[in-house]
Coordinates of C-alpha atoms and ligand atoms in Angstrom, one line a residue:
M1 CA 181.8 79.9 169.2
F2 CA 183.7 82.7 166.6
A3 CA 186.6 84.2 167.3
G4 CA 185.6 87.2 169.1
Y5 CA 187.0 89.8 166.6
L6 CA 185.4 88.9 163.9
S7 CA 182.5 91.0 165.0
L8 CA 185.0 94.0 166.0
Y9 CA 186.5 93.6 162.5
K10 CA 182.8 94.0 161.1
S11 CA 181.5 96.7 162.6
G12 CA 184.9 98.7 162.0
D13 CA 185.9 99.1 165.7
L14 CA 188.6 97.0 165.2
K15 CA 190.0 99.7 162.5
R16 CA 189.5 102.4 164.9
R17 CA 190.9 100.6 167.7
I18 CA 194.2 100.4 165.8
Q19 CA 194.4 103.7 164.5
R20 CA 194.1 105.1 168.3
L21 CA 196.7 102.2 169.5
L22 CA 199.4 103.4 166.8
R23 CA 199.0 107.1 168.0
S24 CA 200.1 105.4 171.6
L25 CA 203.7 105.2 170.1
I26 CA 204.2 108.8 169.2
R27 CA 205.0 108.5 173.6
C28 CA 204.9 104.9 174.3
T29 CA 202.9 104.5 176.9
L30 CA 201.8 100.6 176.0
C31 CA 202.8 99.1 178.8
P32 CA 203.5 100.5 182.7
R33 CA 207.1 101.9 182.2
A34 CA 205.8 104.5 180.0
C35 CA 208.7 105.5 178.6
G36 CA 207.4 108.4 176.1
V37 CA 209.5 107.4 173.0
N38 CA 209.1 107.9 169.9
R39 CA 208.3 104.1 168.8
I40 CA 207.1 105.3 164.9
K41 CA 210.5 106.8 164.3
G42 CA 212.1 103.5 165.7
E43 CA 213.0 105.3 169.0
T44 CA 213.2 103.1 172.2
G45 CA 212.1 102.0 175.4
Y46 CA 213.0 100.0 178.2
C47 CA 211.6 97.2 176.6
R48 CA 214.1 98.2 173.3
A49 CA 211.4 97.6 170.6
G50 CA 210.9 99.5 168.3
Y51 CA 208.1 100.3 165.6
M52 CA 209.2 96.7 163.1
I53 CA 208.2 93.8 165.1
C54 CA 210.9 91.7 166.0
V55 CA 210.0 88.0 166.3
N56 CA 211.9 84.7 166.8
T57 CA 209.8 81.7 165.9
A58 CA 206.1 80.9 165.3
Q59 CA 205.9 77.1 165.3
P60 CA 202.4 74.4 167.1
H61 CA 203.9 74.3 170.2
M62 CA 203.0 70.6 171.6
G63 CA 203.8 71.3 175.5
E64 CA 201.3 74.7 176.5
E65 CA 198.4 73.4 179.2
P66 CA 197.2 71.0 177.1
V67 CA 193.1 73.1 176.4
L68 CA 195.9 75.2 174.5
S69 CA 197.8 72.5 173.1
G70 CA 195.5 69.6 171.9
S71 CA 196.5 67.7 169.5
K72 CA 197.8 69.9 167.1
G73 CA 199.5 73.0 168.8
A74 CA 198.9 75.7 170.3
G75 CA 200.1 78.2 167.5
T76 CA 202.9 80.4 169.4
I77 CA 204.8 83.1 167.6
F78 CA 207.1 84.5 170.2
F79 CA 208.2 87.9 170.3
S80 CA 211.6 89.1 170.6
H81 CA 212.4 92.3 173.4
C82 CA 210.3 92.5 177.1
N83 CA 209.8 94.9 179.0
L84 CA 211.3 93.1 182.1
R85 CA 214.7 91.7 183.2
C86 CA 213.5 88.3 185.3
I87 CA 216.7 87.0 185.7
Y88 CA 216.1 83.5 185.6
C89 CA 214.3 83.6 182.8
Q90 CA 213.5 80.4 180.6
N91 CA 213.1 83.0 177.3
Y92 CA 216.3 85.2 178.4
Q93 CA 217.9 84.5 174.2
I94 CA 215.3 86.5 172.4
S95 CA 213.9 89.3 175.9
Q96 CA 217.0 90.2 177.2
L97 CA 219.2 89.5 174.2
D98 CA 217.5 90.4 171.8
K99 CA 216.9 87.1 169.0
G100 CA 214.9 87.4 166.9
Y101 CA 214.5 89.0 163.4
E102 CA 212.4 91.7 162.3
I103 CA 210.3 91.8 159.8
D104 CA 206.9 93.6 158.8
I105 CA 202.9 93.4 159.6
K106 CA 202.0 91.7 156.0
T107 CA 205.1 88.9 157.2
L108 CA 203.3 88.9 160.6
A109 CA 199.7 87.8 158.7
G110 CA 201.5 85.1 157.2
Y111 CA 202.5 83.5 160.4
M112 CA 199.3 83.5 161.5
L113 CA 197.5 82.3 158.9
S114 CA 200.3 79.6 158.2
L115 CA 199.6 78.7 161.4
Q116 CA 196.1 78.5 160.9
D117 CA 196.9 76.0 158.0
R118 CA 198.6 73.5 159.7
G119 CA 196.3 72.7 161.7
C120 CA 196.8 75.0 165.0
H121 CA 194.2 75.6 168.0
N122 CA 195.0 78.8 168.2
I123 CA 197.4 81.9 167.3
E124 CA 198.8 82.2 170.9
L125 CA 200.9 85.5 171.0
V126 CA 203.9 84.8 173.9
S127 CA 205.2 88.1 175.1
P128 CA 202.8 90.9 173.0
S129 CA 202.9 93.5 175.4
H130 CA 205.3 96.2 173.6
Y131 CA 203.5 94.8 170.4
I132 CA 200.3 95.3 170.6
P133 CA 199.3 98.0 167.4
Q134 CA 201.5 96.0 164.9
I135 CA 199.9 92.7 165.6
M136 CA 196.6 94.4 165.7
E137 CA 197.2 95.2 162.4
A138 CA 198.3 92.4 161.5
L139 CA 195.4 90.8 162.7
Y140 CA 193.7 93.5 160.7
I141 CA 195.0 91.7 157.4
A142 CA 194.4 88.0 158.7
I143 CA 191.1 88.5 159.1
P144 CA 189.6 88.8 155.8
M145 CA 191.9 86.3 154.6
G146 CA 190.5 83.7 156.2
L147 CA 191.8 83.6 159.7
N148 CA 188.9 82.3 162.7
L149 CA 191.3 81.4 165.3
P150 CA 191.2 82.1 169.0
I151 CA 193.7 84.7 170.2
V152 CA 195.4 84.3 173.0
Y153 CA 197.8 86.8 175.3
N154 CA 199.9 85.3 177.0
S155 CA 202.1 87.5 178.8
N156 CA 204.2 88.7 181.8
G157 CA 202.0 90.0 183.7
Y158 CA 203.1 93.9 183.2
D159 CA 200.3 95.0 181.3
S160 CA 198.7 98.2 181.4
V161 CA 195.0 98.3 182.2
S162 CA 194.8 101.3 179.0
T163 CA 196.3 99.1 176.7
L164 CA 194.2 95.8 178.1
R165 CA 190.9 97.7 177.4
Y166 CA 191.7 98.1 174.1
L167 CA 192.2 94.4 174.0
E168 CA 188.5 93.9 175.0
G169 CA 186.5 91.3 172.6
I170 CA 189.5 90.9 170.3
V171 CA 191.7 88.4 172.8
D172 CA 189.8 85.3 173.4
I173 CA 191.9 84.0 176.1
Y174 CA 194.0 85.7 178.9
L175 CA 197.0 83.5 179.5
P176 CA 198.8 85.9 182.6
D177 CA 202.2 85.3 184.9
V178 CA 201.4 86.2 188.1
K179 CA 205.0 85.9 189.5
Y180 CA 205.3 88.0 192.8
S181 CA 203.8 88.9 195.9
R182 CA 206.2 91.7 196.9
N183 CA 207.3 94.2 195.2
E184 CA 210.5 93.9 196.4
T185 CA 211.2 90.3 195.2
A186 CA 210.0 92.0 191.8
Y187 CA 213.1 94.8 191.9
E188 CA 215.4 91.8 193.2
L189 CA 214.5 89.4 190.3
S190 CA 212.8 91.5 187.9
N191 CA 213.7 95.1 187.6
V192 CA 210.6 96.3 188.5
K193 CA 209.5 98.4 191.6
D194 CA 205.2 98.2 190.4
Y195 CA 204.7 94.8 189.3
V196 CA 201.9 94.0 192.1
D197 CA 199.9 96.5 192.5
L198 CA 200.3 96.4 188.3
N199 CA 200.1 93.1 187.9
H200 CA 196.6 93.3 190.2
R201 CA 194.7 95.1 188.2
A202 CA 195.6 94.3 185.0
L203 CA 194.4 90.6 186.0
K204 CA 191.3 92.3 187.3
E205 CA 191.1 93.4 183.9
M206 CA 191.3 91.0 181.9
H207 CA 188.6 88.7 184.3
H208 CA 186.6 91.7 183.7
Q209 CA 187.0 90.9 180.1
V210 CA 186.4 87.4 179.9
G211 CA 185.4 85.8 183.4
S212 CA 186.2 83.3 185.6
R213 CA 185.2 80.2 183.9
L214 CA 187.1 79.0 181.3
F215 CA 185.1 77.4 177.9
I216 CA 186.0 74.3 176.2
D217 CA 185.0 73.0 173.4
S218 CA 183.3 69.3 172.8
E219 CA 187.4 68.5 171.6
G220 CA 188.9 69.7 175.0
I221 CA 190.2 72.8 173.1
A222 CA 190.1 76.3 174.8
R223 CA 188.0 79.0 173.5
R224 CA 187.8 81.9 175.3
G225 CA 188.6 82.6 179.6
L226 CA 191.8 83.1 181.6
I227 CA 194.1 80.6 182.5
I228 CA 197.0 82.1 185.3
R229 CA 200.3 80.9 184.9
H230 CA 202.8 80.9 188.3
L231 CA 206.3 79.5 188.2
V232 CA 207.0 78.4 191.3
L233 CA 210.6 79.5 192.7
P234 CA 212.9 77.9 194.8
G235 CA 212.9 79.7 198.1
H236 CA 209.8 81.2 197.2
L237 CA 207.6 79.6 198.6
I238 CA 205.6 82.0 201.5
E239 CA 205.1 84.1 197.7
T240 CA 203.8 81.5 196.6
R241 CA 200.6 81.7 199.5
E242 CA 200.6 84.9 199.1
I243 CA 199.5 85.4 195.8
L244 CA 197.4 82.2 195.7
R245 CA 195.6 84.0 199.0
S246 CA 195.1 87.0 196.7
I247 CA 194.1 85.6 193.4
R248 CA 191.0 83.4 195.1
N249 CA 190.4 86.4 196.8
D250 CA 190.2 89.0 193.8
L251 CA 188.6 86.2 191.3
G252 CA 187.1 83.7 193.4
N253 CA 188.3 80.0 193.3
E254 CA 186.9 79.3 190.0
V255 CA 189.5 79.9 188.0
H256 CA 192.4 78.0 186.1
I257 CA 195.6 77.9 188.0
S258 CA 198.6 77.1 186.0
L259 CA 201.0 75.7 188.7
M260 CA 204.4 75.6 187.0
G261 CA 207.2 73.3 188.5
Q262 CA 209.7 73.5 185.7
Y263 CA 212.4 76.0 187.2
F264 CA 215.7 75.6 186.0
P265 CA 218.7 77.9 187.7
T266 CA 219.7 79.5 184.0
Y267 CA 220.8 83.2 182.4
K268 CA 222.1 85.3 185.6
G269 CA 219.9 83.3 187.6
L270 CA 222.7 80.9 188.4
Y271 CA 224.4 83.9 190.9
H272 CA 221.5 83.8 192.7
P273 CA 222.2 82.2 196.4
D274 CA 217.9 80.9 195.6
L275 CA 217.7 80.8 192.8
K276 CA 221.0 78.5 191.4
H277 CA 218.9 75.7 192.5
P278 CA 216.5 73.6 190.8
L279 CA 213.4 73.3 192.3
T280 CA 213.1 70.3 194.4
S281 CA 210.4 67.9 194.2
E282 CA 209.2 68.9 198.3
E283 CA 209.6 72.5 197.2
Y284 CA 207.0 71.8 194.2
E285 CA 204.0 69.0 196.4
E286 CA 204.3 71.6 199.2
A287 CA 202.9 74.6 196.1
V288 CA 200.6 72.0 195.0
A289 CA 199.3 71.7 199.1
I290 CA 198.8 75.3 199.4
L291 CA 196.8 75.0 196.0
E292 CA 194.8 72.8 197.1
E293 CA 194.2 74.8 200.7
E294 CA 192.8 77.5 199.2
G295 CA 190.7 75.5 197.3
F296 CA 191.5 75.8 193.3
E297 CA 190.1 73.6 191.8
N298 CA 190.8 74.2 188.3
G299 CA 193.9 74.4 186.0
W300 CA 196.6 71.9 185.6
I301 CA 200.0 70.8 188.1
Q302 CA 203.2 69.6 186.3
S303 CA 204.2 65.8 186.4
L304 CA 208.1 66.7 187.8
K305 CA 209.3 63.7 186.8
D306 CA 208.2 64.7 183.3
I307 CA 210.3 67.9 183.4
N308 CA 213.2 67.2 181.4
D309 CA 215.9 69.1 179.6
D310 CA 213.6 69.2 176.5
F311 CA 211.5 71.4 178.5
R312 CA 214.5 74.5 178.2
P313 CA 213.6 76.3 174.6
D314 CA 216.8 76.7 172.6
F315 CA 216.4 80.0 171.1
D316 CA 219.9 79.5 168.8
S317 CA 218.1 76.1 167.6
E318 CA 216.3 75.9 164.7
D319 CA 214.3 72.5 167.0
V320 CA 213.0 76.0 169.6
F321 CA 211.1 73.0 171.7
K322 CA 212.7 69.7 171.5
F323 CA 209.7 67.6 173.1
L324 CA 207.7 68.7 169.8
S325 CA 209.2 66.2 167.8
S326 CA 208.9 63.5 170.3
T327 CA 205.0 64.0 170.8
Ligands
SF4_401 S1 206.5 98.8 175.1 FE1 208.6 99.6 175.5 S2 208.8 101.5 174.7 FE2 206.4 101.2 175.3 S3 206.3 102.2 177.7 FE3 206.3 100.1 177.6 S4 208.8 99.7 177.7 FE4 208.6 101.5 177.2

């Protein structure tokens, strides 16, 4: 199975989409914040991203779901800035403290090709929502130079449907978060008032584009489909149940769920009454039981005893993901 964007490149459709996407930066409406700032001129909105791409790291990542990391790693590119302000964000150094460095489109294309040369199984765009036009431009440069890996779109799930539509046939694997089932929690923890509704619509669009089934090749690597991530938060199991039920009702129970138990208190979460504690093994076991009760059969759960400090990224370090070196 070839990456879908190759035929869009040949037909000229990819170029046309890029031109339209670039226009949306003039009064930025890329994501649901719809700030209306002129990103081409370098103005910044809620996410604090201007026109230039800002990245923190691009490297093979062995800690993703097994179908993404495989034996050689997911080809992750971590983009700086974010359109949410999660008080417990494990990547807060890059999402909210803006650590990273500016690069041009050609350099980003070079990163994609370099990850492919290193044997990575995909190009995983981490927090790409605010840079979609620029990423597509880089893709356009990298394709004639030989890029052919699947594209993984790893977002916080606060995406605009109108922007996602431009990605149909380009993104091979959607990897969105579903963080909350209640808008009041989303507002308290991520400073967003309409997350639940917008996340719901984004998920439906992603599902429409790639379906419920995850296509996995003979080497156990995902080639196309949808994987939904939910990070279980301490003291918020009611929402875990509501989220899983809502996904089952909307998308069915065939969809792959990655139920994450790796929460650790960090950043402003250290001062929140529920979030200042790590997730307990009892809470995670209950979340797994809910997953089973709701009838999900596909996906991944984590072994909490295997989760340790090495899972905590340090974006100040050259060795961002310490567990990479031990695998
Ligand atoms: S991408 Fe950034 S500037 Fe554009 S609408 Fe979203 S938050 Fe605002």
